[in-house]
Tab-separated table of C-alpha atoms in Angstrom:
chain	number	residue	atom	x	y	z
A	192	MET	CA	22.072	22.601	10.482
A	193	GLU	CA	21.412	23.976	7.021
A	194	VAL	CA	18.560	22.296	5.163
A	195	PRO	CA	19.202	21.902	1.414
A	196	ASP	CA	16.703	23.689	-0.784
A	197	ILE	CA	15.534	20.759	-2.886
A	198	TRP	CA	12.043	22.083	-3.604
A	199	SER	CA	12.929	25.229	-5.575
A	200	LYS	CA	14.833	23.357	-8.256
A	201	PRO	CA	13.095	22.916	-11.630
A	202	ARG	CA	11.137	19.686	-11.979
A	203	ARG	CA	12.609	17.308	-14.562
A	204	ARG	CA	10.114	16.358	-17.254
A	205	LEU	CA	9.536	12.626	-17.385
A	206	ILE	CA	8.933	10.520	-20.461
A	207	GLY	CA	5.177	10.735	-21.118
A	208	PRO	CA	3.629	11.968	-17.831
A	209	PHE	CA	5.218	14.908	-16.059
A	210	CYS	CA	4.874	16.587	-12.690
A	211	VAL	CA	2.466	19.532	-12.711
A	212	GLN	CA	2.198	20.101	-8.958
A	213	MET	CA	3.776	18.808	-5.800
A	214	VAL	CA	2.136	18.640	-2.391
A	215	GLU	CA	4.879	19.945	-0.144
A	216	PRO	CA	5.710	18.161	3.127
A	217	ILE	CA	5.369	21.421	5.039
A	218	ASP	CA	1.682	21.620	4.037
A	219	LEU	CA	1.070	18.183	5.537
A	220	TYR	CA	2.954	19.221	8.665
A	221	TRP	CA	1.172	22.490	9.354
A	222	LYS	CA	-2.315	21.739	8.089
A	223	CYS	CA	-2.657	18.126	9.249
A	224	GLY	CA	0.182	17.343	11.668
A	225	LEU	CA	1.096	14.356	9.505
A	226	ALA	CA	4.029	13.019	7.498
A	227	ASN	CA	5.087	10.002	5.441
A	228	PRO	CA	2.073	9.680	3.094
A	229	HIS	CA	1.427	6.217	1.693
A	230	THR	CA	-1.860	5.074	0.095
A	231	SER	CA	-4.109	7.329	-1.982
A	232	HIS	CA	-7.705	6.801	-3.116
A	233	CYS	CA	-10.093	9.003	-5.061
A	234	LEU	CA	-13.380	9.571	-3.222
A	235	GLY	CA	-16.882	9.865	-4.603
A	236	SER	CA	-16.903	13.493	-3.412
A	237	GLY	CA	-14.124	14.337	-5.850
A	238	GLN	CA	-11.538	14.698	-3.122
A	239	ILE	CA	-8.357	12.644	-2.801
A	240	MET	CA	-7.611	10.859	0.457
A	241	ILE	CA	-4.089	9.800	1.479
A	242	SER	CA	-3.118	7.718	4.497
A	243	CYS	CA	-0.033	8.737	6.465
A	244	MET	CA	2.296	6.664	8.616
A	245	GLY	CA	3.643	9.230	11.042
A	246	GLU	CA	3.954	12.730	12.417
A	247	PRO	CA	6.687	15.265	11.576
A	248	ALA	CA	9.041	14.187	14.396
A	249	GLY	CA	9.126	10.582	13.124
A	250	GLY	CA	6.736	8.961	15.562
A	251	GLY	CA	3.865	6.784	14.451
A	252	LYS	CA	0.527	8.409	13.600
A	253	GLY	CA	-2.144	6.856	11.407
A	254	GLY	CA	-4.056	9.829	10.064
A	255	PHE	CA	-5.535	10.767	6.701
A	256	VAL	CA	-5.045	13.820	4.499
A	257	LEU	CA	-7.746	15.199	2.204
A	258	LEU	CA	-6.763	16.990	-1.018
A	259	ASP	CA	-8.984	19.052	-3.299
A	260	GLY	CA	-9.472	16.934	-6.418
A	261	GLU	CA	-9.142	19.929	-8.752
A	262	THR	CA	-6.424	22.073	-7.190
A	263	PHE	CA	-4.594	19.391	-5.137
A	264	GLU	CA	-4.490	21.811	-2.236
A	265	VAL	CA	-4.420	20.273	1.245
A	266	VAL	CA	-7.942	20.557	2.693
A	267	GLY	CA	-7.209	19.064	6.111
A	268	ASN	CA	-7.597	15.848	8.070
A	269	TRP	CA	-10.256	13.243	7.329
A	270	GLU	CA	-10.249	11.887	10.883
A	271	HIS	CA	-11.439	13.897	13.874
A	272	PRO	CA	-8.921	15.555	16.225
A	273	GLY	CA	-7.395	13.082	18.638
A	274	GLU	CA	-8.675	10.012	16.771
A	275	ALA	CA	-5.641	9.186	14.628
A	276	ALA	CA	-4.443	5.588	14.964
A	277	PRO	CA	-1.056	4.842	16.609
A	278	PHE	CA	0.371	3.779	13.240
A	279	GLY	CA	-0.759	3.989	9.628
A	280	TYR	CA	-0.207	2.316	6.277
A	281	ASP	CA	-3.029	1.189	3.963
A	282	PHE	CA	-6.819	1.648	3.932
A	283	TRP	CA	-9.844	0.417	2.018
A	284	TYR	CA	-13.464	1.472	2.298
A	285	GLN	CA	-16.835	-0.101	1.529
A	286	PRO	CA	-19.463	2.658	1.151
A	287	ARG	CA	-22.517	0.355	1.088
A	288	HIS	CA	-21.595	-0.847	4.568
A	289	ASN	CA	-20.488	2.595	5.747
A	290	VAL	CA	-17.119	1.266	6.852
A	291	MET	CA	-13.414	1.826	6.303
A	292	ILE	CA	-10.582	-0.286	7.685
A	293	SER	CA	-6.996	0.923	8.033
A	294	THR	CA	-3.803	-1.005	8.744
A	295	GLU	CA	-0.511	-0.375	10.536
A	296	TRP	CA	3.178	-0.557	9.719
A	297	GLY	CA	5.527	1.216	12.097
A	298	ALA	CA	7.048	4.483	13.305
A	299	PRO	CA	9.034	6.159	10.492
A	300	LYS	CA	11.941	6.911	12.850
A	301	ALA	CA	12.364	3.140	13.336
A	302	LEU	CA	11.864	2.248	9.671
A	303	ILE	CA	14.477	4.667	8.359
A	304	HIS	CA	17.341	2.664	9.864
A	305	GLY	CA	16.133	-0.697	8.601
A	306	PHE	CA	14.187	-3.416	10.342
A	307	ASP	CA	15.295	-4.299	13.858
A	308	PRO	CA	13.305	-7.116	15.561
A	309	ALA	CA	13.911	-5.432	18.904
A	310	HIS	CA	11.778	-2.502	17.770
A	311	VAL	CA	8.766	-4.815	17.551
A	312	LYS	CA	9.007	-5.629	21.266
A	313	GLU	CA	9.608	-1.951	22.015
A	314	GLY	CA	6.272	-1.058	20.430
A	315	HIS	CA	7.504	0.714	17.299
A	316	TYR	CA	5.470	-1.546	14.972
A	317	GLY	CA	1.732	-2.102	14.818
A	318	SER	CA	-0.431	-5.217	14.989
A	319	SER	CA	-3.973	-3.848	14.726
A	320	LEU	CA	-6.739	-3.037	12.274
A	321	HIS	CA	-8.852	0.068	12.818
A	322	VAL	CA	-12.531	0.230	11.906
A	323	TRP	CA	-13.960	3.632	10.951
A	324	ASP	CA	-17.445	4.971	10.280
A	325	TRP	CA	-17.225	6.115	6.671
A	326	THR	CA	-19.889	8.816	7.027
A	327	THR	CA	-18.969	10.395	10.359
A	328	HIS	CA	-15.197	9.716	10.144
A	329	ARG	CA	-15.254	8.354	13.686
A	330	LYS	CA	-12.984	5.501	14.780
A	331	LEU	CA	-15.300	2.752	15.997
A	332	GLN	CA	-13.094	-0.164	16.929
A	333	THR	CA	-9.534	-1.429	17.082
A	334	LEU	CA	-8.885	-5.109	16.342
A	335	ASP	CA	-5.659	-6.412	17.886
A	336	LEU	CA	-4.315	-9.228	15.694
A	337	GLY	CA	-1.695	-10.333	18.211
A	338	GLU	CA	1.809	-11.587	17.461
A	339	ASP	CA	0.711	-13.674	14.470
A	340	GLY	CA	-0.856	-10.568	12.940
A	341	ALA	CA	2.064	-8.207	13.513
A	342	ILE	CA	2.652	-5.556	10.851
A	343	PRO	CA	-0.607	-5.851	8.889
A	344	LEU	CA	0.153	-4.047	5.655
A	345	GLU	CA	-2.131	-4.079	2.630
A	346	ILE	CA	-5.861	-4.667	2.978
A	347	ARG	CA	-8.475	-5.417	0.324
A	348	PHE	CA	-12.230	-5.854	0.480
A	349	LEU	CA	-13.864	-8.060	-2.132
A	350	HIS	CA	-14.935	-6.014	-5.160
A	351	ASP	CA	-18.571	-7.019	-4.783
A	352	PRO	CA	-19.939	-3.879	-3.044
A	353	ASN	CA	-22.426	-5.993	-1.081
A	354	ALA	CA	-19.728	-8.294	0.312
A	355	THR	CA	-18.631	-8.021	3.926
A	356	GLU	CA	-15.331	-9.878	3.602
A	357	GLY	CA	-11.774	-9.007	2.761
A	358	PHE	CA	-8.130	-9.979	3.247
A	359	VAL	CA	-5.100	-8.415	4.939
A	360	GLY	CA	-1.462	-9.416	4.577
A	361	CYS	CA	0.404	-9.654	7.910
A	362	ALA	CA	4.064	-9.288	7.058
A	363	LEU	CA	6.169	-10.171	10.088
A	364	ARG	CA	5.175	-13.834	10.543
A	365	GLY	CA	3.840	-14.419	7.012
A	366	CYS	CA	6.953	-14.567	4.742
A	367	LEU	CA	7.001	-10.743	4.592
A	368	ILE	CA	3.835	-10.404	2.511
A	369	THR	CA	3.809	-6.965	0.902
A	370	ASP	CA	1.465	-6.268	-2.017
A	371	ILE	CA	-1.848	-8.112	-2.268
A	372	LEU	CA	-4.752	-7.812	-4.673
A	373	ILE	CA	-8.015	-9.540	-5.542
A	374	SER	CA	-9.154	-10.202	-9.099
A	375	LEU	CA	-12.139	-8.166	-10.289
A	376	ASP	CA	-14.366	-11.250	-10.264
A	377	ASP	CA	-13.369	-11.913	-6.614
A	378	ARG	CA	-12.172	-15.391	-7.518
A	379	PHE	CA	-8.408	-15.107	-7.045
A	380	LEU	CA	-6.153	-13.577	-4.394
A	381	TYR	CA	-2.616	-12.624	-5.390
A	382	PHE	CA	0.265	-11.579	-3.144
A	383	SER	CA	4.021	-11.226	-3.203
A	384	ASN	CA	6.450	-12.462	-0.553
A	385	TRP	CA	9.056	-9.749	-0.797
A	386	LEU	CA	11.754	-11.387	1.309
A	387	HIS	CA	11.433	-14.825	-0.290
A	388	GLY	CA	10.978	-13.587	-3.839
A	389	ASP	CA	7.826	-15.468	-4.811
A	390	ILE	CA	4.375	-14.500	-6.061
A	391	ARG	CA	1.327	-16.609	-5.264
A	392	GLN	CA	-2.193	-17.075	-6.625
A	393	TYR	CA	-4.952	-18.504	-4.444
A	394	ASP	CA	-8.436	-19.574	-5.460
A	395	ILE	CA	-10.699	-17.892	-2.874
A	396	THR	CA	-14.040	-19.125	-4.166
A	397	ASP	CA	-14.334	-20.774	-0.755
A	398	ARG	CA	-13.468	-17.687	1.307
A	399	ARG	CA	-12.551	-19.623	4.454
A	400	ASN	CA	-10.314	-22.124	2.643
A	401	PRO	CA	-8.005	-20.415	0.112
A	402	ARG	CA	-6.379	-22.893	-2.262
A	403	LEU	CA	-2.918	-22.314	-3.763
A	404	VAL	CA	-3.217	-22.664	-7.557
A	405	GLY	CA	-0.214	-20.719	-8.861
A	406	GLN	CA	3.291	-19.773	-7.726
A	407	VAL	CA	6.432	-18.375	-9.343
A	408	CYS	CA	9.794	-17.779	-7.693
A	409	CYS	CA	12.249	-15.029	-8.596
A	410	HIS	CA	15.062	-15.844	-6.162
A	411	HIS	CA	17.838	-15.570	-8.746
A	412	ILE	CA	16.828	-12.053	-9.819
A	413	ARG	CA	16.429	-10.904	-6.213
A	414	LEU	CA	19.876	-12.318	-5.341
A	415	VAL	CA	21.590	-10.571	-8.258
A	416	LEU	CA	20.018	-7.253	-7.299
A	417	MET	CA	21.037	-7.631	-3.649
A	418	LEU	CA	24.632	-8.451	-4.571
A	419	ASN	CA	25.080	-5.653	-7.117
A	420	ARG	CA	22.797	-2.952	-5.528
A	421	GLU	CA	21.527	-2.224	-9.027
A	422	GLY	CA	18.011	-1.087	-8.290
A	423	SER	CA	14.891	-3.019	-9.255
A	424	VAL	CA	13.282	-4.635	-12.269
A	425	MET	CA	9.724	-4.973	-13.548
A	426	MET	CA	8.648	-8.420	-14.683
A	427	GLN	CA	5.519	-9.721	-16.375
A	428	ILE	CA	3.653	-12.644	-14.859
A	429	ASP	CA	1.210	-14.417	-17.152
A	430	VAL	CA	-1.934	-15.619	-15.385
A	431	ASP	CA	-4.260	-18.516	-16.121
A	432	SER	CA	-7.518	-16.915	-15.017
A	433	ASP	CA	-9.583	-20.034	-15.750
A	434	GLN	CA	-7.889	-22.905	-13.913
A	435	GLY	CA	-5.267	-20.925	-12.032
A	436	GLY	CA	-1.527	-20.820	-12.631
A	437	LEU	CA	1.336	-18.336	-12.966
A	438	SER	CA	4.342	-18.215	-15.287
A	439	VAL	CA	7.088	-15.661	-15.915
A	440	ASN	CA	7.201	-14.058	-19.354
A	441	GLU	CA	10.897	-14.459	-20.159
A	442	ASN	CA	10.694	-11.928	-23.016
A	443	PHE	CA	9.722	-9.004	-20.775
A	444	LEU	CA	12.050	-7.206	-18.351
A	445	VAL	CA	12.389	-3.517	-17.458
A	446	ASP	CA	15.626	-2.681	-15.633
A	447	PHE	CA	15.256	0.349	-13.356
A	448	GLY	CA	18.876	0.046	-12.289
A	449	LYS	CA	19.905	1.625	-15.581
A	450	GLU	CA	17.770	4.747	-15.280
A	451	PRO	CA	19.707	8.014	-15.982
A	452	ASP	CA	19.335	9.119	-12.343
A	453	GLY	CA	19.202	5.577	-11.003
A	454	PRO	CA	19.402	3.041	-9.695
A	455	ALA	CA	15.674	3.395	-8.964
A	456	LEU	CA	13.481	1.245	-6.746
A	457	ALA	CA	10.106	0.739	-8.450
A	458	HIS	CA	7.180	-0.259	-6.253
A	459	GLU	CA	3.509	-0.209	-7.270
A	460	LEU	CA	2.074	0.188	-10.755
A	461	ARG	CA	-1.423	0.898	-12.075
A	462	TYR	CA	-3.087	0.329	-15.426
A	463	PRO	CA	-4.556	3.432	-17.105
A	464	GLY	CA	-8.232	3.884	-16.270
A	465	GLY	CA	-8.032	1.804	-13.087
A	466	ASP	CA	-7.729	-1.894	-12.371
A	467	CYS	CA	-8.372	-4.432	-9.622
A	468	THR	CA	-5.746	-2.768	-7.425
A	469	SER	CA	-7.469	0.609	-7.384
A	470	ASP	CA	-11.202	0.214	-8.028
A	471	ILE	CA	-13.715	0.586	-5.195
A	472	TRP	CA	-17.293	0.005	-6.243
A	473	ILE	CA	-20.020	2.243	-4.823
């Protein structure tokens, strides 16, 4: 089978930012034995760390790639040989407590064909959190969340570097929770229910008793996109950060379905200089 040479083609300059270097999949394969990179964080050492969801053949493998922060060359694995988790997805670390916790999604070879509930019973999806020693890179503990905690995706510690608490969104039995974030003052938790098309805001001042204070639904937009296969849109949600509350800004909409090479599926976004989705306090 002939493999198309997609990497030697000239990179198309984007509006504003443009691609200056690409980390090739073959470098991840040969240097780290990993594939399907997902979450990236900048480390205090200057290196870049990226979690991966699988190995080159499509099986699950929760390992971590280190890149040189200046050259973007692949340095190698963060974890020790033989200590990769069965599956990978997201990770968050808390240096003052010398801990990192990683989450699990599923085997890429199962994901590529769409979600099949039978694959959960067959063991192609994860249901555990993995606790790592941040200094030694050793895996210390695996926490099995059971059926109710199947497919734990995004994880966030509180921003207070002395805090020992955080939140994880378990997708399978939790309305397909995808993205979650915590406000910089650690007062509000936000998450999106991808399948149901709603975004929620919880007051987490009482950590053990989150209180729903804001919710917006986007069912009509999600339905139109599903029917027409026209890509995705970016919306603006206005937030009441005093009393709590969410509302859709009806004057703001970016349609990625009309991109020149689209339709495009937009996922995560970041504010310049960092924000509550990317900052880890040392």
